[in-house]
Structure formats: structure tokens, C-alpha cells
Coordinates of N, CA and C in Angstrom, one line a residue:
N8 N 82.4 170.8 117.4 CA 83.3 169.7 118.0 C 82.5 168.5 118.6
D9 N 81.2 168.6 118.5 CA 80.4 167.5 119.0 C 80.7 166.2 118.2
K10 N 81.2 165.2 118.8 CA 81.5 164.0 118.1 C 80.3 163.1 117.7
R11 N 79.1 163.6 118.1 CA 77.9 162.9 117.7 C 77.4 163.3 116.3
F12 N 78.1 164.3 115.7 CA 77.7 164.7 114.4 C 78.6 164.1 113.3
V13 N 78.0 163.7 112.2 CA 78.7 163.1 111.1 C 78.3 163.9 109.8
E14 N 79.3 164.4 109.1 CA 79.0 165.1 107.9 C 78.9 164.2 106.7
V15 N 77.9 164.4 105.9 CA 77.6 163.7 104.6 C 77.3 164.7 103.5
M16 N 77.4 164.2 102.3 CA 77.0 165.1 101.1 C 75.7 164.6 100.6
V17 N 74.8 165.5 100.4 CA 73.5 165.2 99.8 C 73.2 166.2 98.7
D18 N 73.2 165.6 97.4 CA 73.0 166.5 96.2 C 74.0 167.6 96.2
G19 N 75.3 167.3 96.5 CA 76.3 168.2 96.5 C 76.4 169.2 97.6
E20 N 75.6 169.1 98.6 CA 75.6 170.0 99.7 C 75.9 169.2 101.0
S21 N 76.6 169.9 101.9 CA 77.1 169.3 103.2 C 75.9 169.3 104.2
V22 N 75.6 168.1 104.7 CA 74.6 167.9 105.7 C 75.1 167.2 106.9
F23 N 74.7 167.6 108.1 CA 75.2 166.9 109.3 C 74.1 166.1 109.9
I24 N 74.5 164.8 110.3 CA 73.6 163.9 110.9 C 74.0 163.8 112.4
R25 N 73.1 163.9 113.3 CA 73.4 163.8 114.7 C 72.9 162.5 115.2
F26 N 73.9 161.8 115.8 CA 73.6 160.5 116.5 C 73.5 160.6 118.0
E27 N 72.7 159.9 118.6 CA 72.6 159.9 120.1 C 73.9 159.3 120.7
S28 N 74.4 158.3 120.0 CA 75.6 157.6 120.5 C 76.9 158.1 119.8
V29 N 77.9 158.5 120.6 CA 79.2 158.9 120.1 C 79.8 157.7 119.4
A30 N 79.7 156.5 120.0 CA 80.4 155.3 119.4 C 79.8 155.0 118.1
L31 N 78.5 155.2 117.9 CA 77.8 154.9 116.7 C 78.3 155.9 115.6
A32 N 78.3 157.2 116.0 CA 78.8 158.2 115.1 C 80.2 158.0 114.6
Q33 N 81.1 157.5 115.5 CA 82.5 157.3 115.1 C 82.6 156.1 114.3
S34 N 81.7 155.1 114.5 CA 81.8 153.9 113.6 C 81.3 154.2 112.2
V35 N 80.4 155.2 112.1 CA 79.9 155.6 110.7 C 81.0 156.4 110.0
D36 N 81.7 157.3 110.6 CA 82.7 158.1 109.9 C 84.1 157.6 109.9
G37 N 84.2 156.4 110.7 CA 85.5 155.7 110.7 C 86.6 156.4 111.6
S38 N 86.2 157.3 112.4 CA 87.1 158.0 113.3 C 87.5 157.1 114.5
N39 N 86.8 156.0 114.7 CA 87.2 155.1 115.8 C 88.2 154.0 115.4
I40 N 88.6 154.0 114.2 CA 89.6 153.0 113.8 C 91.0 153.4 114.3
A41 N 91.6 152.4 115.0 CA 92.8 152.6 115.7 C 94.0 152.7 114.7
E42 N 94.9 153.6 114.9 CA 96.0 153.8 114.0 C 97.0 152.6 114.1
V43 N 97.4 152.2 112.9 CA 98.3 151.1 112.8 C 99.8 151.5 112.8
G44 N 100.6 150.9 113.6 CA 102.0 151.2 113.7 C 102.8 150.7 112.6
T45 N 104.1 151.0 112.5 CA 105.0 150.6 111.4 C 105.2 149.1 111.4
F46 N 105.4 148.5 112.5 CA 105.6 147.0 112.6 C 104.3 146.3 112.0
V47 N 103.2 146.7 112.6 CA 101.9 146.0 112.1 C 101.7 146.3 110.7
R48 N 102.0 147.5 110.2 CA 101.7 147.8 108.8 C 102.6 147.0 107.9
E49 N 103.9 146.8 108.2 CA 104.8 146.0 107.4 C 104.4 144.5 107.5
F50 N 104.0 144.1 108.7 CA 103.6 142.7 108.8 C 102.4 142.4 108.0
G51 N 101.5 143.4 107.9 CA 100.3 143.3 107.2 C 100.5 143.1 105.7
K52 N 101.6 143.7 105.2 CA 101.9 143.5 103.8 C 102.2 142.1 103.5
L53 N 102.9 141.4 104.4 CA 103.2 140.0 104.2 C 101.9 139.2 104.2
N54 N 101.0 139.5 105.2 CA 99.7 138.8 105.3 C 98.8 139.0 104.1
R55 N 98.9 140.2 103.5 CA 98.1 140.5 102.3 C 98.6 139.7 101.2
L56 N 99.9 139.5 101.1 CA 100.5 138.7 100.0 C 100.1 137.3 100.1
L57 N 100.1 136.8 101.4 CA 99.7 135.4 101.6 C 98.2 135.2 101.3
S58 N 97.4 136.2 101.7 CA 96.0 136.2 101.4 C 95.7 136.1 99.9
Q59 N 96.4 137.0 99.1 CA 96.2 137.0 97.7 C 96.7 135.7 97.0
T60 N 97.8 135.1 97.6 CA 98.3 133.8 97.0 C 97.2 132.7 97.2
L61 N 96.5 132.8 98.3 CA 95.5 131.7 98.5 C 94.1 132.0 97.9
T62 N 93.9 133.3 97.5 CA 92.6 133.7 96.9 C 92.7 134.2 95.5
T63 N 93.1 135.5 95.4 CA 93.0 136.1 94.0 C 94.1 135.6 93.1
L64 N 95.2 135.1 93.6 CA 96.2 134.5 92.8 C 96.0 133.0 92.5
N65 N 94.9 132.5 93.0 CA 94.6 131.1 92.9 C 93.3 130.9 92.2
P66 N 93.3 130.8 90.8 CA 92.1 130.6 90.1 C 91.1 129.6 90.6
P67 N 91.5 128.4 91.0 CA 90.5 127.4 91.5 C 89.7 127.9 92.7
F68 N 90.3 129.0 93.4 CA 89.6 129.5 94.5 C 88.2 130.1 94.1
V69 N 88.2 130.6 92.9 CA 86.9 131.2 92.4 C 85.8 130.2 92.5
I70 N 86.0 129.0 92.0 CA 85.0 128.0 92.0 C 84.6 127.5 93.4
A71 N 85.7 127.2 94.2 CA 85.4 126.8 95.6 C 84.7 127.9 96.3
N72 N 85.1 129.1 96.2 CA 84.4 130.2 96.9 C 83.0 130.4 96.5
F73 N 82.7 130.2 95.2 CA 81.3 130.3 94.7 C 80.4 129.3 95.4
F74 N 80.8 128.0 95.4 CA 79.9 127.0 96.0 C 79.8 127.2 97.5
R75 N 80.9 127.6 98.1 CA 80.9 127.8 99.6 C 80.0 129.0 99.9
D76 N 80.0 130.1 99.1 CA 79.1 131.2 99.4 C 77.7 130.9 99.2
I77 N 77.3 130.0 98.2 CA 76.0 129.6 98.0 C 75.4 128.8 99.2
Q78 N 76.3 127.9 99.7 CA 75.9 127.1 100.8 C 75.7 127.9 102.1
T79 N 76.6 128.8 102.3 CA 76.6 129.7 103.5 C 75.4 130.6 103.4
A80 N 75.1 131.1 102.3 CA 74.0 132.1 102.1 C 72.7 131.4 102.4
Y81 N 72.5 130.2 101.9 CA 71.2 129.5 102.1 C 71.0 129.1 103.5
I82 N 72.1 128.7 104.2 CA 72.0 128.4 105.6 C 71.6 129.6 106.4
N83 N 72.2 130.8 106.1 CA 71.9 132.0 106.8 C 70.5 132.5 106.5
L84 N 70.1 132.3 105.2 CA 68.7 132.8 104.8 C 67.7 131.9 105.5
A85 N 67.9 130.6 105.6 CA 67.0 129.7 106.2 C 66.6 130.2 107.6
A86 N 67.6 130.7 108.3 CA 67.4 131.2 109.7 C 66.7 132.6 109.6
E87 N 67.2 133.4 108.7 CA 66.6 134.8 108.7 C 65.1 134.8 108.4
Q88 N 64.7 133.9 107.4 CA 63.3 133.9 107.0 C 62.4 133.2 107.9
D89 N 63.0 132.3 108.8 CA 62.1 131.6 109.7 C 62.0 132.3 111.1
F90 N 62.6 133.4 111.2 CA 62.6 134.2 112.4 C 61.9 135.5 112.2
A91 N 60.9 135.8 113.1 CA 60.1 137.0 112.9 C 60.9 138.3 112.8
L92 N 62.0 138.3 113.6 CA 62.8 139.6 113.6 C 64.0 139.5 112.6
G93 N 64.0 138.5 111.7 CA 65.1 138.4 110.7 C 65.1 139.5 109.7
R94 N 66.1 139.5 108.9 CA 66.3 140.6 107.9 C 65.3 140.5 106.7
T95 N 64.7 139.3 106.6 CA 63.7 139.2 105.5 C 62.3 139.6 105.9
G96 N 62.2 140.0 107.2 CA 60.9 140.4 107.7 C 59.9 139.2 107.7
G97 N 60.4 138.0 107.9 CA 59.5 136.8 107.9 C 59.1 136.4 106.5
K98 N 59.6 137.0 105.4 CA 59.3 136.6 104.1 C 60.1 135.4 103.6
K99 N 59.4 134.5 102.9 CA 60.1 133.3 102.4 C 60.7 133.6 101.0
I100 N 62.0 133.6 100.9 CA 62.6 134.0 99.6 C 63.5 133.0 99.0
T101 N 63.9 131.9 99.8 CA 64.8 131.0 99.2 C 64.3 130.3 98.0
D102 N 63.0 130.0 97.9 CA 62.5 129.3 96.7 C 62.6 130.2 95.5
K103 N 62.4 131.5 95.7 CA 62.5 132.5 94.6 C 63.9 132.6 94.1
M104 N 64.9 132.2 94.8 CA 66.3 132.4 94.4 C 66.8 131.2 93.6
K105 N 66.1 130.1 93.6 CA 66.6 128.9 92.9 C 66.8 129.2 91.4
G106 N 68.0 128.9 90.9 CA 68.4 129.0 89.5 C 68.6 130.5 89.1
N107 N 68.7 131.4 90.0 CA 68.8 132.8 89.6 C 70.2 133.4 89.9
T108 N 71.1 132.6 90.5 CA 72.4 133.2 90.8 C 73.2 133.4 89.6
M109 N 73.2 132.5 88.6 CA 74.0 132.7 87.4 C 73.5 133.9 86.5
P110 N 72.1 134.1 86.4 CA 71.7 135.3 85.7 C 72.1 136.6 86.4
A111 N 72.1 136.5 87.7 CA 72.6 137.7 88.5 C 74.1 138.0 88.2
M112 N 74.9 136.9 88.2 CA 76.3 137.0 87.9 C 76.5 137.6 86.5
K113 N 75.7 137.1 85.5 CA 75.8 137.6 84.2 C 75.6 139.1 84.1
A114 N 74.6 139.5 84.8 CA 74.3 141.0 84.8 C 75.4 141.8 85.4
I115 N 76.1 141.3 86.4 CA 77.2 142.0 87.0 C 78.4 142.0 86.0
F116 N 78.7 140.9 85.4 CA 79.8 140.9 84.4 C 79.5 141.8 83.3
K117 N 78.4 141.8 82.7 CA 78.0 142.6 81.6 C 78.2 144.1 82.0
A118 N 77.6 144.5 83.1 CA 77.6 145.9 83.6 C 79.0 146.4 83.9
E119 N 79.8 145.6 84.6 CA 81.1 146.0 85.2 C 82.2 145.8 84.2
V120 N 82.2 144.8 83.3 CA 83.3 144.5 82.4 C 83.0 145.1 81.0
K121 N 81.8 144.9 80.5 CA 81.5 145.4 79.2 C 80.7 146.7 79.1
G122 N 80.2 147.1 80.3 CA 79.4 148.3 80.2 C 78.1 148.2 79.5
K123 N 77.6 146.9 79.4 CA 76.4 146.6 78.7 C 75.4 145.9 79.6
E124 N 74.2 145.7 79.1 CA 73.1 145.0 79.8 C 73.1 143.5 79.5
A125 N 72.7 142.7 80.4 CA 72.6 141.3 80.2 C 71.2 140.9 79.6
G126 N 70.3 141.9 79.6 CA 68.9 141.6 79.1 C 68.0 140.9 80.0
N127 N 68.3 141.0 81.3 CA 67.4 140.3 82.3 C 67.1 141.3 83.4
K128 N 66.2 140.9 84.3 CA 65.7 141.9 85.3 C 66.9 142.3 86.3
Y129 N 68.0 141.6 86.3 CA 69.0 142.0 87.2 C 69.8 143.2 86.8
D130 N 69.7 143.6 85.5 CA 70.4 144.8 85.1 C 69.9 146.0 85.9
K131 N 68.6 146.2 86.0 CA 68.1 147.3 86.8 C 68.4 147.2 88.2
Y132 N 68.2 146.0 88.8 CA 68.4 145.8 90.2 C 69.9 145.9 90.6
W133 N 70.8 145.6 89.7 CA 72.2 145.8 90.0 C 72.6 147.2 90.3
Q134 N 72.0 148.1 89.6 CA 72.2 149.5 89.8 C 71.6 150.0 91.1
E135 N 70.4 149.5 91.4 CA 69.8 149.9 92.7 C 70.6 149.2 93.9
F136 N 71.1 148.0 93.6 CA 71.9 147.2 94.6 C 73.1 148.1 95.0
K137 N 73.8 148.7 94.0 CA 74.9 149.5 94.3 C 74.5 150.8 95.0
E138 N 73.4 151.4 94.5 CA 72.9 152.6 95.1 C 72.6 152.5 96.6
D139 N 72.1 151.3 97.0 CA 71.7 151.0 98.3 C 72.8 150.6 99.2
G140 N 74.0 150.5 98.6 CA 75.2 150.2 99.4 C 75.4 148.7 99.7
A141 N 74.7 147.8 98.9 CA 74.8 146.4 99.2 C 76.0 145.7 98.6
K142 N 76.6 146.4 97.7 CA 77.8 145.8 97.0 C 78.9 145.6 97.9
I143 N 79.5 144.4 97.8 CA 80.7 144.0 98.6 C 81.9 144.2 97.7
D144 N 82.9 144.9 98.2 CA 84.1 145.2 97.4 C 85.2 144.2 97.9
W145 N 85.8 143.6 96.9 CA 86.9 142.7 97.1 C 88.1 143.6 97.6
P146 N 89.1 143.1 98.3 CA 90.2 144.0 98.7 C 90.8 144.8 97.6
Y147 N 90.7 144.2 96.3 CA 91.2 144.9 95.2 C 90.0 145.3 94.3
G148 N 90.0 146.4 93.7 CA 88.9 146.8 92.8 C 89.5 147.6 91.7
A149 N 89.0 147.3 90.5 CA 89.5 148.1 89.3 C 88.3 148.6 88.5
S150 N 88.5 149.6 87.7 CA 87.5 150.2 86.9 C 87.1 149.3 85.8
A151 N 85.9 149.5 85.2 CA 85.4 148.7 84.1 C 86.4 148.8 82.9
E152 N 87.0 150.0 82.7 CA 87.9 150.2 81.6 C 89.1 149.3 81.8
L153 N 89.6 149.3 83.0 CA 90.8 148.5 83.3 C 90.6 147.0 83.2
I154 N 89.4 146.6 83.6 CA 89.0 145.2 83.5 C 89.0 144.8 82.0
Q155 N 88.3 145.6 81.2 CA 88.2 145.3 79.8 C 89.6 145.3 79.1
Q156 N 90.5 146.2 79.5 CA 91.8 146.2 79.0 C 92.6 144.9 79.4
D157 N 92.4 144.5 80.6 CA 93.0 143.2 81.0 C 92.5 142.0 80.1
M158 N 91.3 142.0 79.8 CA 90.7 140.9 79.0 C 91.3 141.0 77.6
E159 N 91.5 142.2 77.1 CA 92.1 142.4 75.7 C 93.5 142.0 75.8
N160 N 94.2 142.3 76.9 CA 95.6 141.9 77.0 C 95.8 140.4 77.0
M161 N 94.9 139.7 77.6 CA 94.9 138.2 77.7 C 94.7 137.7 76.3
V162 N 93.8 138.2 75.5 CA 93.6 137.8 74.2 C 94.8 138.0 73.3
A163 N 95.4 139.2 73.5 CA 96.5 139.6 72.7 C 97.7 138.7 73.0
A164 N 97.9 138.4 74.3 CA 99.0 137.5 74.7 C 98.8 136.1 74.1
A165 N 97.6 135.6 74.1 CA 97.3 134.3 73.5 C 97.6 134.3 72.0
R166 N 97.5 135.4 71.4 CA 97.9 135.5 70.0 C 99.3 135.8 69.7
G167 N 100.1 135.9 70.8 CA 101.5 136.2 70.7 C 101.8 137.7 70.5
E168 N 100.8 138.5 70.7 CA 101.0 140.0 70.5 C 101.3 140.7 71.7
K169 N 101.4 140.0 72.8 CA 101.6 140.7 74.1 C 102.7 139.9 74.9
K170 N 103.5 140.6 75.7 CA 104.5 139.9 76.5 C 103.9 139.1 77.6
V171 N 104.6 138.1 78.1 CA 104.1 137.2 79.2 C 103.8 138.0 80.5
K172 N 104.7 139.1 80.7 CA 104.5 139.9 81.9 C 103.1 140.6 81.9
G173 N 102.8 141.1 80.8 CA 101.5 141.7 80.6 C 100.3 140.7 80.8
L174 N 100.5 139.5 80.3 CA 99.5 138.5 80.5 C 99.3 138.1 81.9
A175 N 100.4 138.0 82.7 CA 100.3 137.6 84.1 C 99.6 138.6 84.9
K176 N 99.8 139.9 84.6 CA 99.2 141.0 85.3 C 97.7 141.0 85.0
S177 N 97.4 140.7 83.7 CA 96.0 140.7 83.3 C 95.2 139.6 83.9
V178 N 95.8 138.4 83.9 CA 95.2 137.2 84.5 C 95.0 137.5 86.0
F179 N 95.9 138.1 86.7 CA 95.8 138.5 88.1 C 94.6 139.4 88.3
N180 N 94.5 140.4 87.5 CA 93.4 141.4 87.7 C 92.1 140.7 87.4
F181 N 92.1 139.9 86.3 CA 90.8 139.3 85.9 C 90.3 138.3 87.0
V182 N 91.2 137.5 87.6 CA 90.8 136.6 88.6 C 90.2 137.3 89.8
E183 N 90.9 138.5 90.2 CA 90.4 139.2 91.3 C 89.0 139.8 91.1
N184 N 88.7 140.3 89.8 CA 87.4 140.9 89.5 C 86.4 139.8 89.3
T185 N 86.8 138.6 88.9 CA 85.9 137.4 88.9 C 85.4 137.1 90.3
N186 N 86.4 137.1 91.2 CA 86.0 136.9 92.6 C 85.0 137.9 93.1
L187 N 85.2 139.2 92.7 CA 84.3 140.2 93.0 C 82.8 140.0 92.5
A188 N 82.8 139.5 91.3 CA 81.4 139.2 90.7 C 80.8 138.0 91.4
V189 N 81.6 137.0 91.7 CA 81.1 135.8 92.4 C 80.6 136.2 93.8
E190 N 81.4 137.0 94.4 CA 81.0 137.4 95.8 C 79.7 138.2 95.9
N191 N 79.3 138.9 94.8 CA 78.1 139.7 94.8 C 76.9 139.0 94.1
A192 N 77.2 137.9 93.4 CA 76.1 137.3 92.6 C 75.0 136.7 93.5
I193 N 75.4 136.0 94.5 CA 74.4 135.4 95.4 C 73.7 136.5 96.2
R194 N 74.4 137.5 96.5 CA 73.9 138.7 97.3 C 72.8 139.4 96.4
L195 N 73.2 139.6 95.1 CA 72.2 140.3 94.2 C 70.9 139.4 94.1
N196 N 71.1 138.1 94.0 CA 70.0 137.2 93.9 C 69.1 137.3 95.1
A197 N 69.7 137.3 96.3 CA 68.9 137.5 97.5 C 68.2 138.8 97.6
Y198 N 68.9 139.9 97.2 CA 68.4 141.2 97.2 C 67.2 141.3 96.3
V199 N 67.2 140.8 95.1 CA 66.1 140.8 94.2 C 64.9 140.0 94.7
A200 N 65.2 138.8 95.3 CA 64.2 138.0 95.8 C 63.5 138.7 97.0
A201 N 64.2 139.3 97.8 CA 63.7 140.0 99.0 C 62.8 141.2 98.5
R202 N 63.3 142.0 97.5 CA 62.6 143.1 97.0 C 61.2 142.7 96.4
E203 N 61.3 141.6 95.6 CA 60.1 141.1 95.0 C 59.1 140.5 96.0
A204 N 59.6 140.1 97.2 CA 58.7 139.6 98.2 C 58.1 140.7 99.1
G205 N 58.5 142.0 98.8 CA 57.9 143.1 99.5 C 58.8 143.7 100.6
V206 N 60.0 143.2 100.6 CA 61.0 143.8 101.6 C 61.5 145.1 101.1
S207 N 61.7 146.1 102.0 CA 62.1 147.4 101.6 C 63.5 147.4 101.0
R208 N 63.9 148.4 100.2 CA 65.2 148.5 99.6 C 66.3 148.5 100.7
Q209 N 66.1 149.2 101.8 CA 67.1 149.3 102.8 C 67.3 148.0 103.5
Q210 N 66.2 147.3 103.8 CA 66.3 146.0 104.5 C 66.8 145.0 103.6
A211 N 66.5 145.0 102.3 CA 67.0 144.1 101.3 C 68.5 144.2 101.2
A212 N 69.0 145.5 101.2 CA 70.4 145.8 101.1 C 71.2 145.3 102.3
E213 N 70.6 145.5 103.5 CA 71.2 145.0 104.7 C 71.3 143.4 104.6
L214 N 70.3 142.8 104.2 CA 70.2 141.4 104.1 C 71.4 140.9 103.1
A215 N 71.5 141.5 102.0 CA 72.5 141.1 101.0 C 73.9 141.4 101.5
K216 N 74.1 142.5 102.2 CA 75.4 142.9 102.7 C 75.9 142.0 103.7
E217 N 75.0 141.5 104.6 CA 75.4 140.6 105.7 C 75.1 139.1 105.4
L218 N 74.9 138.8 104.1 CA 74.5 137.4 103.8 C 75.6 136.4 104.1
T219 N 76.8 136.7 103.8 CA 77.9 135.8 104.2 C 78.9 136.6 105.0
V220 N 80.1 136.9 104.4 CA 81.1 137.8 105.1 C 81.1 139.2 104.5
N221 N 80.9 140.2 105.3 CA 80.9 141.6 104.9 C 82.4 142.1 105.0
F222 N 83.1 142.0 103.8 CA 84.5 142.4 103.8 C 84.7 143.9 104.1
N223 N 83.6 144.7 104.0 CA 83.8 146.1 104.2 C 83.5 146.5 105.6
R224 N 83.4 145.6 106.5 CA 83.1 145.9 107.9 C 84.2 145.2 108.8
S225 N 84.7 146.0 109.7 CA 85.6 145.5 110.7 C 85.5 146.4 111.9
G226 N 86.1 145.9 113.0 CA 86.0 146.6 114.3 C 87.1 147.7 114.4
T227 N 87.1 148.3 115.6 CA 88.1 149.4 115.9 C 89.5 148.9 115.6
H228 N 89.8 147.7 116.0 CA 91.2 147.1 115.9 C 91.2 146.1 114.8
G229 N 90.3 146.2 113.8 CA 90.3 145.2 112.7 C 91.5 145.2 111.9
A230 N 92.1 146.4 111.6 CA 93.3 146.5 110.8 C 94.4 145.8 111.5
H231 N 94.5 145.9 112.8 CA 95.6 145.3 113.6 C 95.5 143.8 113.5
A232 N 94.3 143.3 113.8 CA 94.0 141.8 113.8 C 94.2 141.2 112.4
N233 N 93.8 141.9 111.3 CA 93.9 141.3 110.0 C 95.4 141.3 109.6
S234 N 96.2 142.3 110.1 CA 97.6 142.3 109.7 C 98.4 141.2 110.4
L235 N 97.9 140.8 111.6 CA 98.7 139.8 112.4 C 98.2 138.4 112.2
F236 N 96.9 138.3 111.9 CA 96.3 136.9 111.7 C 95.6 136.8 110.3
L237 N 96.0 135.8 109.6 CA 95.5 135.6 108.2 C 94.0 135.3 108.3
F238 N 93.2 136.1 107.5 CA 91.8 135.9 107.4 C 91.0 136.1 108.7
F239 N 91.5 136.9 109.6 CA 90.9 137.1 110.9 C 89.5 137.6 110.8
N240 N 89.3 138.6 110.0 CA 88.0 139.2 109.9 C 87.0 138.2 109.3
A241 N 87.4 137.5 108.2 CA 86.5 136.6 107.6 C 86.1 135.4 108.6
A242 N 87.1 135.0 109.4 CA 86.9 133.9 110.3 C 85.9 134.3 111.4
I243 N 86.1 135.5 112.0 CA 85.2 136.0 113.0 C 83.8 136.2 112.5
Q244 N 83.7 136.8 111.4 CA 82.3 137.1 110.9 C 81.6 135.8 110.5
G245 N 82.4 134.9 109.9 CA 81.8 133.6 109.5 C 81.2 132.8 110.7
N246 N 82.0 132.8 111.8 CA 81.5 132.1 113.0 C 80.4 132.9 113.7
V247 N 80.4 134.2 113.7 CA 79.3 134.9 114.2 C 78.0 134.7 113.4
A248 N 78.1 134.6 112.1 CA 76.9 134.4 111.2 C 76.4 133.0 111.5
W249 N 77.3 132.0 111.7 CA 76.9 130.6 112.0 C 76.1 130.5 113.3
F250 N 76.7 131.1 114.3 CA 76.0 131.1 115.6 C 74.7 131.8 115.6
R251 N 74.7 132.9 114.9 CA 73.5 133.7 114.7 C 72.4 132.9 114.1
A252 N 72.7 132.1 113.0 CA 71.8 131.3 112.3 C 71.3 130.2 113.2
M253 N 72.2 129.5 113.9 CA 71.8 128.4 114.8 C 71.0 128.9 116.0
T254 N 71.3 130.0 116.5 CA 70.5 130.6 117.7 C 69.1 130.9 117.2
K255 N 69.0 131.5 116.1 CA 67.7 131.9 115.6 C 66.8 130.7 115.3
R256 N 67.4 129.6 114.8 CA 66.6 128.4 114.6 C 66.1 127.8 115.9
A257 N 66.9 127.9 116.9 CA 66.5 127.4 118.2 C 65.4 128.2 118.8
D258 N 65.5 129.5 118.6 CA 64.4 130.4 119.0 C 63.1 130.1 118.4
V259 N 63.1 129.8 117.0 CA 61.9 129.5 116.3 C 61.3 128.3 116.8
I260 N 62.1 127.3 117.1 CA 61.6 126.0 117.6 C 61.0 126.2 118.9
D261 N 61.6 126.9 119.8 CA 61.1 127.2 121.1 C 59.7 127.9 121.0
E262 N 59.6 128.9 120.2 CA 58.4 129.7 120.1 C 57.2 128.8 119.6
N263 N 57.6 127.8 118.7 CA 56.5 127.0 118.2 C 56.3 125.7 119.1
G264 N 57.0 125.7 120.2 CA 56.8 124.6 121.1 C 57.6 123.4 120.8

């Protein structure tokens, strides 16, 4: 009954990890997440619909989100690599990333949609990227088979072989999964650049995961806040990342006189 222990599976066997902090152990196994009541749960459904309308149901959002993520990522990386205690370990990686986001995205699409390789170095790194837990999941996620079926449905609908309802659903799913690929492309680019610069897999994964907004992370009452306030988690994390970047830059300037 010791709350400092967390059970995990290693090679099919149950293993217990003991943490010194109960709070840390609970944050790892998710037992600290506050239960959501009926009102908040129902209100959250409305907020999720509004969120989807502005993001996954809005194709132009993909383009805007792509360029916004790149700008945010480079700002955060500039701070990380200039600070001795940053996640890059003082390694300069931004120059190595130039022109590599699209090849990274291509590898993600090929692997997740077609089940094939893009024929570049990101094929191998994408698998390690996922193994290391760096992949960011969009609120909606579909299997590779479902994504491929959606694409086939869109083609069939364009040929008049599929009903409009099926086309709408396929477009909806495709836009969401496009957002997923866009969200991970710049992260994969940073992950590979960090790895090639000598950063460990674990540290490179942390860098990639926290590069912009980590949608897979929220606080004890994150579910409540996200249900009541639109994009609450993204807004808080975005501001924290910005202040973190600006603070680190000031520290570097002070240290150098």
C-alpha cells in the first residue's frame, strides 16, 4: 500500500519502481488526477467541440500551426542551447535543423499512413523517437489502417464512388492526423539534431517532448481547467515556455557579463 511504488511492465514482467516522493509517484501513475464531476464532464464536451472546430475541423489551421510551431521551437531552442543547464546540454543544434523539418514530416507520414519508409535517416529515428516517449499525441489518434482507409474513402468520394457523409468523416480524420504529423515533425527534427550532436536518447526525447506544448501533460486539475476554459493547457504551457526561454537568456547574459 506504499504510494511511493509504481508498477510497470518490463519484458512482460511486473516491476515496481520506488520513488522518494509520493507526489512524484502519483504524477507518474496518474493517481493524482482529480475526478471530474458530471457538470464539468458535460461542459467539457462542448469545449472539445469548440476546440475541434477551431483546430482539427479547420484545415487552414494545419498551415498556421506548422509555422507557429517552427517559430516557437526555434525560440525555445535558442534559449536551451545557450544555457549550460538547458536540455541540449550546451550543444548547438539549430543550424543542424535547417531544412530538415519537411524530410522529418515525410518520414512520419510514410510510416504512419502508408507503413513504408521515406528513404531518409528519419525512418530509423522515428521509431526510436516513439520508443523514447517523445511522440506527442493529438487529442484524437487513429491507427495507420484507419488513416489509409480514410484516404481511400476521399479518393473514392472524389470519383463519385462514395457518399458525401463518408467523405466528410474521412476529411475530418485526415486533417486531425495531418495535425499530428505536423506537431511531431519539428520535434523529430530537433530530436535527431540533438542525437547527432551527442545528446543522450533520454535527454533528446525530453527536449523534443517539451519543445513547444506538451499535450500529453497536465496538472492534477488539468481536466477541470480544460473543460471550463478553452485551450487552457496550451495557453499555460505556452506562457511557461516563453518565460523559461526569456529567463534563461537573461541568465546567460548575466553570466557572460
